[in-house]
PDB file of C-alpha atoms in Angstrom:
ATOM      1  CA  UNK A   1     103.318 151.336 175.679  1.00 91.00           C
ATOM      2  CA  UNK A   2     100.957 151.559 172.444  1.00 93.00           C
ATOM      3  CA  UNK A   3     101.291 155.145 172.546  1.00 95.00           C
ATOM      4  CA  UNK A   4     105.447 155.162 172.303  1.00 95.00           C
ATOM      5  CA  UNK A   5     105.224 152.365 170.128  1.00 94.00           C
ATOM      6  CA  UNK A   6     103.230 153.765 167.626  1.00 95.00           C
ATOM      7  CA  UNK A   7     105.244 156.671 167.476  1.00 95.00           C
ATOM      8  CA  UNK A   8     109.023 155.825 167.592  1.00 93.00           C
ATOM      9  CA  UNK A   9     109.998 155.637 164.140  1.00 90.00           C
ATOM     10  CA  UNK A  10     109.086 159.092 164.418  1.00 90.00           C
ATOM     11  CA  UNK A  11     110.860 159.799 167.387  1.00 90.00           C
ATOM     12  CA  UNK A  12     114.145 157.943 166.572  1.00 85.00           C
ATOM     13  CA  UNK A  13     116.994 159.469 167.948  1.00 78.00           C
ATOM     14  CA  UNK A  14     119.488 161.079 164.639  1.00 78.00           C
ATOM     15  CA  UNK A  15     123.203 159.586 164.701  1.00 77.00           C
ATOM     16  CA  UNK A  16     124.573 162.923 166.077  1.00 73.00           C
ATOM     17  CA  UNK A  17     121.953 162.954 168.806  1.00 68.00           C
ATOM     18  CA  UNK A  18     118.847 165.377 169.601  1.00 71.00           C
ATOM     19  CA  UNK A  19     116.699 163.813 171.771  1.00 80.00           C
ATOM     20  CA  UNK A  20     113.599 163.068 170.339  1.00 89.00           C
ATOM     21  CA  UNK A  21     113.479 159.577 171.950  1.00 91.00           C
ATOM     22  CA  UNK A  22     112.867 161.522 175.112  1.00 91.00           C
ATOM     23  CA  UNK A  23     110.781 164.395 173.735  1.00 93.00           C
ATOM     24  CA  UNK A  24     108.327 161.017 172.718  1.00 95.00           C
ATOM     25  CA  UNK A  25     108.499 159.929 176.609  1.00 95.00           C
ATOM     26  CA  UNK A  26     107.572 163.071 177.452  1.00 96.00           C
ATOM     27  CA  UNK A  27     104.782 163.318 175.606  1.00 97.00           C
ATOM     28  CA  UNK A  28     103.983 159.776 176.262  1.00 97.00           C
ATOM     29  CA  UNK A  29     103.798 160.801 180.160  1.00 97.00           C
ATOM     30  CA  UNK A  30     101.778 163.805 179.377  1.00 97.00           C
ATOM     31  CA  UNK A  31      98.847 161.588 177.734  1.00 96.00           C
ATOM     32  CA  UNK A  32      99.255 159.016 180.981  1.00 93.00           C
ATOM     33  CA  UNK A  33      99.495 161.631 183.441  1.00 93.00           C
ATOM     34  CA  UNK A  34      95.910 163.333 182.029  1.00 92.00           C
ATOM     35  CA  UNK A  35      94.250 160.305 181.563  1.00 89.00           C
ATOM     36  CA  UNK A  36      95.170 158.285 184.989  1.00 86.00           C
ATOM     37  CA  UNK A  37      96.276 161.236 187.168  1.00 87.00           C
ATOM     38  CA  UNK A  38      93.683 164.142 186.052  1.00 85.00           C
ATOM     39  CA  UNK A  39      96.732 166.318 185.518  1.00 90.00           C
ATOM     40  CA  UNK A  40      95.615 169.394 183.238  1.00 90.00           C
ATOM     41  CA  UNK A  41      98.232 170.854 180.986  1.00 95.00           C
ATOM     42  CA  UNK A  42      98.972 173.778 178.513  1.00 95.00           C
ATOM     43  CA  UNK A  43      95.703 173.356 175.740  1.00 96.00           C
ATOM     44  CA  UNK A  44      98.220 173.321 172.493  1.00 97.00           C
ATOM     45  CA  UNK A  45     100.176 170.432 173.951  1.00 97.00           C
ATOM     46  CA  UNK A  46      97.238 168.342 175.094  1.00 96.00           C
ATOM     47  CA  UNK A  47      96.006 168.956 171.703  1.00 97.00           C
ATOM     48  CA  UNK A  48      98.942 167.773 170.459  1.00 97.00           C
ATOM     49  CA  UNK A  49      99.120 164.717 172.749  1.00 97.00           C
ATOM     50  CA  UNK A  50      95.274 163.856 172.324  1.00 96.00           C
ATOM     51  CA  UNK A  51      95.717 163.662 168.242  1.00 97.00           C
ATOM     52  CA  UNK A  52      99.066 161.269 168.984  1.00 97.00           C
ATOM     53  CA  UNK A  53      96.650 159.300 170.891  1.00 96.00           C
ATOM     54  CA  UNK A  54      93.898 159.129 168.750  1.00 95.00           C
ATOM     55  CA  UNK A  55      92.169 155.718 168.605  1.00 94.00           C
ATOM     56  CA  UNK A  56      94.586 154.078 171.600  1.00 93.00           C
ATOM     57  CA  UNK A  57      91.585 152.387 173.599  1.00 90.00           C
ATOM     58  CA  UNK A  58      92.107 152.050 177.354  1.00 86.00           C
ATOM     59  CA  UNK A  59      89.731 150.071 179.519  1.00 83.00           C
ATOM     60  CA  UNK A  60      88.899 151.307 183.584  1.00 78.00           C
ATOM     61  CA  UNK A  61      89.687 155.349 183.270  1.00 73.00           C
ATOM     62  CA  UNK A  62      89.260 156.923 186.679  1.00 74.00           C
ATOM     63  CA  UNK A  63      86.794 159.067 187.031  1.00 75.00           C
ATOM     64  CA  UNK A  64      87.781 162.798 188.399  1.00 71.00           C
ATOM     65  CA  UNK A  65      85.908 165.422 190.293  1.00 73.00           C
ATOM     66  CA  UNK A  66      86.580 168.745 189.336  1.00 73.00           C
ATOM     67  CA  UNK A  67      87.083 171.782 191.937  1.00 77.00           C
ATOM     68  CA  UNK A  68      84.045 173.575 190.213  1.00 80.00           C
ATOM     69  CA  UNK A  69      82.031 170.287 190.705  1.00 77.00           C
ATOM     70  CA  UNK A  70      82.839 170.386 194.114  1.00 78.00           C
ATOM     71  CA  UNK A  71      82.484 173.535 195.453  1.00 85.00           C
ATOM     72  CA  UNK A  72      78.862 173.123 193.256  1.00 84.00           C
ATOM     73  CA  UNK A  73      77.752 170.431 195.710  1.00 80.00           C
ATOM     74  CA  UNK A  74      79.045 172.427 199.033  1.00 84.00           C
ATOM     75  CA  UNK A  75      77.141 175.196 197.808  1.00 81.00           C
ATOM     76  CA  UNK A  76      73.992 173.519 197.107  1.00 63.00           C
ATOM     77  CA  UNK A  77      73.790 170.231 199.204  1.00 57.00           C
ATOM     78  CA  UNK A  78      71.526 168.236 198.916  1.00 59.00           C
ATOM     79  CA  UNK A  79      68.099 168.867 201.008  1.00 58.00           C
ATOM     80  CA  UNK A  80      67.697 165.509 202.998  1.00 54.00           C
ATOM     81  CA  UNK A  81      63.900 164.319 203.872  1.00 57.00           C
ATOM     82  CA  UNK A  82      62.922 165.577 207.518  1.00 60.00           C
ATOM     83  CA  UNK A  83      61.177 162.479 209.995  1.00 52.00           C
TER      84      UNK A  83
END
């Protein structure tokens, strides 16, 4: 909600139209979907998106694994202690 509501004057829709009220939703859903989802996007607009978001603070991120990380830790498991 911070996120749209810092940006709609911006994003106010003109008299005749143009629909930047939803172009601001959608970038509103990029940021959530990144940050709660671990969705990965095209690098200019989660620039873009990251910058709009600058100094929004939000508390209990999830924590993702990467496929890298995880094919990492199939490759090289971890040696367990022998009896």
């Amino acid at each position: 909600m911070e996120f749209i509501l810092r940006h709609l004057p911006d994003y106010r829709d003109p008299p005749d139209g143009g629909g930047r009220l939803d172009q601001l939703l959608s970038l509103s859903m990029v940021w959530a979907n990144h940050l709660f989802l671990g969705c990965s996007y095209n690098k200019d607009l989660l620039d873009k998106v990251m910058e709009m978001a600058d100094g929004i603070e939000v508390e209990d991120l999830p924590q993702f694994t990467t496929r890298s990380e995880l094919m990492k830790k199939c490759q090289h498991p971890e040696k367990s202690p022998q009896a």
